[in-house]
Amino acid sequence: MSERDIALVTGASKGIGAAVAVELAGDGFDIWLNYRSDDEGAAQVASCVREAGGQCTLLKYDVADGQATANALEPLLAENTPYALINNAGFARDTIMAWMKEEEWKNVLSVHLDGFFFTTKLVVASMLKKRKGRIVNMVSTSGESGNPGQVNYSAAKGGLIGATKALAKEIAKRNILVNAVSPGFIETDMTADLPIDKIKPLIPMGRTGTVQEVAGVVSFLCSPRASYITGQIISVNGGLYT
Ligand code: NAP
């Protein structure tokens, strides 16, 4: 990585994405910080990014909206190409299959899969010209093992795992490495309503993970140390699924 490379992190106004943005800023990246709605959270993360030594450009758009994605990214991509893209934006709408509304199925698939498609298609076109880059997709144990109550989310993350492996093979010769990080239970807003005390005994390490423990792996995958790793799914789950 040369000085002042750019990392685009989607879904970074809080949680794992926020930790990734700050960690990568500490590694020497400037950050293009995407989020959907939380202006205050995004402003706070931007200030942490600056404290860590990076510049921060806020990009408020819904990753599931192709036109909004193009409107936000095309002007920036005309001037610069990110070295790293972290597809992290995500959300869950958990319910059992028999009760799942079509909207809950489609929205969850759309944010993870259309979201991956719209942002990655634009950025990868730029990366291909530069013949370098790193892409990290945030998947989930749920997409590896399947999780009851999460048929939509497991399908979305399982799909993203397939996309990671296919894209890795497609662009490896252009020196663009594509991997996925697969967290287990990490304490963020997304898991705030879960019965964590009932879940902990199911985790071999007996505890949930931190956002920093996920961000550290993303940092590694975007570093020169990960120069021969592509198409891999790296689990960060305390032994929950092996
Ligand atoms: P979180 O705390 O709820 O944060 C989600 C972030 O994604 C927020 O910044 C949110 O933006 C953004 N976002 C959601 N939908 C978006 C959209 N359509 N367009 C743009 N941004 C959008 O969640 P988290 O726990 O950090 O999760 C981050 C990623 O890790 C997700 O992909 C999730 O599936 C994955 N993951 C999490 C866990 C876990 O245990 N926490 C486990 C496995 C995988 P606003 O708030 O600004 O709207």
Coordinates of C-alpha atoms and ligand atoms in Angstrom, one line a residue:
M1 CA 0.0 0.0 0.0
S2 CA 1.3 3.4 -0.9
E3 CA 0.6 6.5 1.3
R4 CA -2.9 7.9 1.4
D5 CA -4.7 5.1 -0.4
I6 CA -8.5 5.2 -0.1
A7 CA -10.7 2.6 1.6
L8 CA -14.5 2.7 0.9
V9 CA -16.4 1.2 3.8
T10 CA -20.1 0.7 3.4
G11 CA -22.5 0.8 6.5
A12 CA -19.9 2.5 8.6
S13 CA -22.0 4.9 10.8
K14 CA -21.8 2.4 13.7
G15 CA -20.9 -1.1 14.7
I16 CA -18.4 -3.2 12.7
G17 CA -18.2 -0.8 9.8
A18 CA -17.3 2.1 12.1
A19 CA -14.5 0.0 13.8
V20 CA -13.2 -1.0 10.3
A21 CA -13.2 2.6 9.1
V22 CA -11.2 3.8 12.2
E23 CA -8.8 0.8 12.0
L24 CA -8.1 1.3 8.3
A25 CA -7.5 5.1 9.0
G26 CA -4.9 4.0 11.6
D27 CA -3.3 1.8 8.9
G28 CA -2.9 4.9 6.6
F29 CA -6.0 4.9 4.5
D30 CA -8.3 7.9 3.8
I31 CA -11.9 6.7 4.2
W32 CA -15.0 7.1 2.0
L33 CA -17.6 6.4 4.6
N34 CA -21.0 5.2 3.4
Y35 CA -24.1 5.0 5.6
R36 CA -27.8 5.1 5.1
S37 CA -29.5 7.2 7.8
D38 CA -27.5 7.9 11.0
D39 CA -26.0 11.3 10.3
E40 CA -24.9 11.8 13.9
G41 CA -23.2 8.4 14.1
A42 CA -21.5 9.0 10.8
A43 CA -20.2 12.4 11.9
Q44 CA -18.8 10.8 15.1
V45 CA -17.0 8.1 13.1
A46 CA -15.7 10.7 10.7
S47 CA -14.1 12.5 13.6
C48 CA -12.5 9.3 15.0
V49 CA -11.2 8.6 11.4
R50 CA -9.6 12.1 11.4
E51 CA -8.1 11.5 14.9
A52 CA -6.6 8.3 13.6
G53 CA -4.9 10.3 10.8
G54 CA -7.2 9.8 7.8
Q55 CA -9.3 12.1 5.8
C56 CA -13.0 11.2 5.7
T57 CA -15.6 11.7 2.9
L58 CA -19.2 11.0 4.0
L59 CA -21.3 9.2 1.4
K60 CA -25.0 8.9 2.5
Y61 CA -26.7 6.5 0.2
D62 CA -28.7 3.3 0.3
V63 CA -26.5 0.5 -1.1
A64 CA -29.7 -1.3 -2.4
D65 CA -30.4 1.7 -4.7
G66 CA -28.4 1.5 -7.9
Q67 CA -29.1 5.1 -9.0
A68 CA -28.2 6.6 -5.6
T69 CA -25.0 4.5 -5.5
A70 CA -24.0 5.8 -9.0
N71 CA -24.9 9.4 -8.1
A72 CA -22.7 9.2 -5.0
L73 CA -19.7 7.2 -6.4
E74 CA -19.3 8.2 -10.0
P75 CA -18.0 11.8 -9.4
L76 CA -15.5 10.5 -6.9
L77 CA -14.4 7.6 -9.1
A78 CA -13.7 10.0 -11.9
E79 CA -10.9 11.4 -9.8
N80 CA -9.7 8.5 -7.5
T81 CA -9.8 4.7 -7.2
P82 CA -10.1 3.2 -3.8
Y83 CA -7.4 0.5 -3.0
A84 CA -9.8 -1.2 -0.6
L85 CA -13.6 -1.8 -0.7
I86 CA -15.3 -3.2 2.4
N87 CA -18.9 -4.3 1.6
N88 CA -20.2 -4.2 5.2
A89 CA -23.6 -2.6 5.1
G90 CA -26.3 -5.0 6.3
F91 CA -29.3 -5.6 8.4
A92 CA -31.5 -8.5 9.5
R93 CA -35.3 -9.0 9.6
D94 CA -35.6 -12.2 11.6
T95 CA -38.7 -14.3 11.6
I96 CA -39.7 -17.9 11.0
M97 CA -40.2 -18.9 7.3
A98 CA -43.9 -19.5 7.6
W99 CA -44.4 -15.9 8.9
M100 CA -41.9 -14.2 6.6
K101 CA -43.3 -11.4 4.5
E102 CA -42.2 -11.1 0.9
E103 CA -40.9 -7.6 1.7
E104 CA -38.7 -9.1 4.6
W105 CA -37.3 -11.6 2.1
K106 CA -36.7 -9.1 -0.7
N107 CA -35.3 -6.3 1.5
V108 CA -32.7 -8.5 3.2
L109 CA -31.6 -10.0 -0.1
S110 CA -31.5 -6.6 -1.7
V111 CA -29.3 -4.8 0.9
H112 CA -26.7 -7.6 0.9
L113 CA -26.7 -8.8 -2.7
D114 CA -27.9 -5.8 -4.7
G115 CA -25.8 -3.7 -2.4
F116 CA -22.7 -5.8 -3.1
F117 CA -23.5 -5.7 -6.8
F118 CA -24.1 -1.9 -7.3
T119 CA -21.1 -0.6 -5.3
T120 CA -18.6 -3.4 -6.3
K121 CA -19.4 -3.1 -10.0
L122 CA -18.5 0.5 -10.1
V123 CA -15.4 0.2 -7.9
V124 CA -14.1 -2.9 -9.6
A125 CA -14.2 -1.2 -13.0
S126 CA -11.9 1.4 -11.6
M127 CA -9.7 -1.1 -9.8
L128 CA -9.2 -3.2 -13.0
K129 CA -7.6 -0.2 -14.7
K130 CA -5.2 0.2 -11.8
R131 CA -4.5 -3.5 -11.6
K132 CA -4.6 -3.6 -7.8
G133 CA -7.0 -3.6 -5.0
R134 CA -8.6 -5.5 -2.1
I135 CA -12.3 -6.3 -1.6
V136 CA -13.6 -7.6 1.7
N137 CA -17.2 -8.7 2.0
M138 CA -18.8 -8.9 5.5
V139 CA -20.7 -12.2 5.6
S140 CA -21.9 -14.2 8.7
T141 CA -21.8 -17.5 10.4
S142 CA -25.5 -17.6 9.5
G143 CA -24.5 -17.8 5.8
E144 CA -22.1 -20.7 6.5
S145 CA -24.1 -22.9 8.9
G146 CA -27.7 -21.6 8.3
N147 CA -29.6 -20.2 11.2
P148 CA -33.3 -20.8 12.2
G149 CA -35.3 -17.7 12.0
Q150 CA -32.9 -16.2 9.5
V151 CA -33.8 -17.9 6.2
N152 CA -33.6 -14.6 4.4
Y153 CA -30.4 -13.5 6.1
S154 CA -28.7 -16.9 5.7
A155 CA -29.6 -16.9 2.0
A156 CA -28.2 -13.4 1.5
K157 CA -24.9 -14.1 3.3
G158 CA -24.6 -17.5 1.6
G159 CA -25.1 -15.8 -1.7
L160 CA -22.4 -13.3 -0.8
I161 CA -20.0 -16.1 0.0
G162 CA -20.6 -17.5 -3.5
A163 CA -20.1 -14.1 -5.1
T164 CA -16.8 -13.6 -3.1
K165 CA -15.4 -16.9 -4.4
A166 CA -16.5 -16.3 -8.0
L167 CA -15.2 -12.7 -8.2
A168 CA -11.9 -13.7 -6.6
K169 CA -11.3 -16.1 -9.4
E170 CA -12.5 -13.6 -12.0
I171 CA -10.0 -10.8 -11.1
A172 CA -7.1 -12.5 -9.4
K173 CA -4.9 -12.1 -12.5
R174 CA -5.4 -8.3 -12.2
N175 CA -4.0 -8.4 -8.7
I176 CA -7.3 -7.6 -7.0
L177 CA -7.9 -9.9 -4.0
V178 CA -11.4 -10.7 -2.8
N179 CA -12.2 -12.3 0.5
A180 CA -15.0 -12.4 3.1
V181 CA -14.9 -12.0 6.8
S182 CA -17.5 -14.1 8.6
P183 CA -18.4 -12.9 12.2
G184 CA -20.3 -14.9 14.7
F185 CA -22.0 -13.0 17.5
I186 CA -20.5 -9.5 17.8
E187 CA -22.0 -7.0 20.2
T188 CA -23.5 -4.2 18.1
D189 CA -26.9 -2.6 17.6
M190 CA -27.8 -5.6 15.3
T191 CA -27.4 -8.1 18.2
A192 CA -28.7 -5.8 21.0
D193 CA -32.1 -7.5 21.2
L194 CA -30.7 -11.1 21.3
P195 CA -30.7 -13.1 24.5
I196 CA -26.8 -12.9 24.7
D197 CA -26.7 -14.8 28.1
K198 CA -28.4 -17.8 26.5
I199 CA -26.2 -17.6 23.4
K200 CA -22.8 -17.4 25.3
P201 CA -22.8 -21.0 26.4
L202 CA -23.1 -22.1 22.8
I203 CA -19.9 -20.3 21.9
P204 CA -16.8 -22.5 22.6
M205 CA -14.9 -19.4 23.8
G206 CA -17.8 -18.5 26.1
R207 CA -18.1 -14.9 25.0
T208 CA -19.3 -12.7 22.2
G209 CA -16.8 -10.9 19.9
T210 CA -15.9 -7.2 19.7
V211 CA -16.0 -5.0 16.7
Q212 CA -12.3 -4.5 17.0
E213 CA -11.7 -8.2 16.7
V214 CA -13.5 -8.2 13.3
A215 CA -11.8 -4.9 12.2
G216 CA -8.3 -6.4 12.9
V217 CA -9.0 -9.2 10.4
V218 CA -10.2 -6.7 7.7
S219 CA -7.1 -4.6 8.4
F220 CA -4.9 -7.7 7.8
L221 CA -6.7 -8.6 4.6
C222 CA -6.1 -5.1 3.2
S223 CA -2.4 -5.1 4.2
P224 CA 0.6 -6.3 2.2
R225 CA 0.8 -9.2 4.6
A226 CA -2.3 -10.8 2.9
S227 CA -0.8 -10.6 -0.6
Y228 CA -1.4 -14.3 -1.4
I229 CA -4.9 -14.7 0.1
T230 CA -8.0 -14.6 -2.2
G231 CA -11.4 -16.3 -2.4
Q232 CA -11.3 -17.2 1.3
I233 CA -13.9 -16.9 4.0
I234 CA -12.2 -16.0 7.3
S235 CA -14.4 -16.8 10.3
V236 CA -14.2 -14.6 13.5
N237 CA -16.6 -16.5 15.7
G238 CA -15.0 -17.8 18.9
G239 CA -15.2 -21.4 17.6
L240 CA -19.0 -21.2 17.1
Y241 CA -18.8 -22.9 13.6
T242 CA -15.8 -24.7 12.3
Ligands
NAP1 P1 -25.2 -2.3 12.8 O1 -24.5 -2.0 14.1 O2 -26.7 -2.4 12.8 O3 -24.7 -1.3 11.6 C1 -25.2 -1.5 10.3 C2 -24.6 -0.4 9.4 O4 -25.1 -0.7 8.1 C3 -25.1 1.0 9.8 O5 -24.0 1.9 9.6 C4 -26.2 1.2 8.8 O6 -26.4 2.6 8.4 C5 -25.7 0.5 7.6 N1 -26.7 0.1 6.6 C6 -27.7 -0.7 6.8 N2 -28.5 -0.8 5.7 C7 -27.9 0.0 4.8 C8 -28.1 0.4 3.4 N3 -29.2 -0.1 2.8 N4 -27.3 1.2 2.8 C9 -26.2 1.8 3.5 N5 -25.9 1.5 4.7 C10 -26.7 0.6 5.4 O7 -24.7 -3.8 12.3 P2 -23.3 -4.5 12.5 O8 -23.6 -5.6 13.5 O9 -22.2 -3.6 12.7 O10 -23.2 -5.3 11.1 C11 -22.3 -4.9 10.1 C12 -22.2 -6.1 9.1 O11 -21.7 -7.3 9.8 C13 -23.5 -6.5 8.4 O12 -23.3 -6.9 7.1 C14 -23.9 -7.7 9.3 O13 -24.8 -8.5 8.5 C15 -22.6 -8.3 9.5 N6 -22.6 -9.2 10.7 C16 -22.8 -8.8 11.9 C17 -22.8 -9.7 13.0 C18 -23.0 -9.3 14.4 O14 -23.1 -10.1 15.3 N7 -23.1 -8.0 14.8 C19 -22.5 -11.0 12.8 C20 -22.3 -11.4 11.5 C21 -22.3 -10.5 10.4 P3 -27.4 3.6 9.2 O15 -27.5 3.1 10.6 O16 -26.8 4.9 9.0 O17 -28.7 3.5 8.6

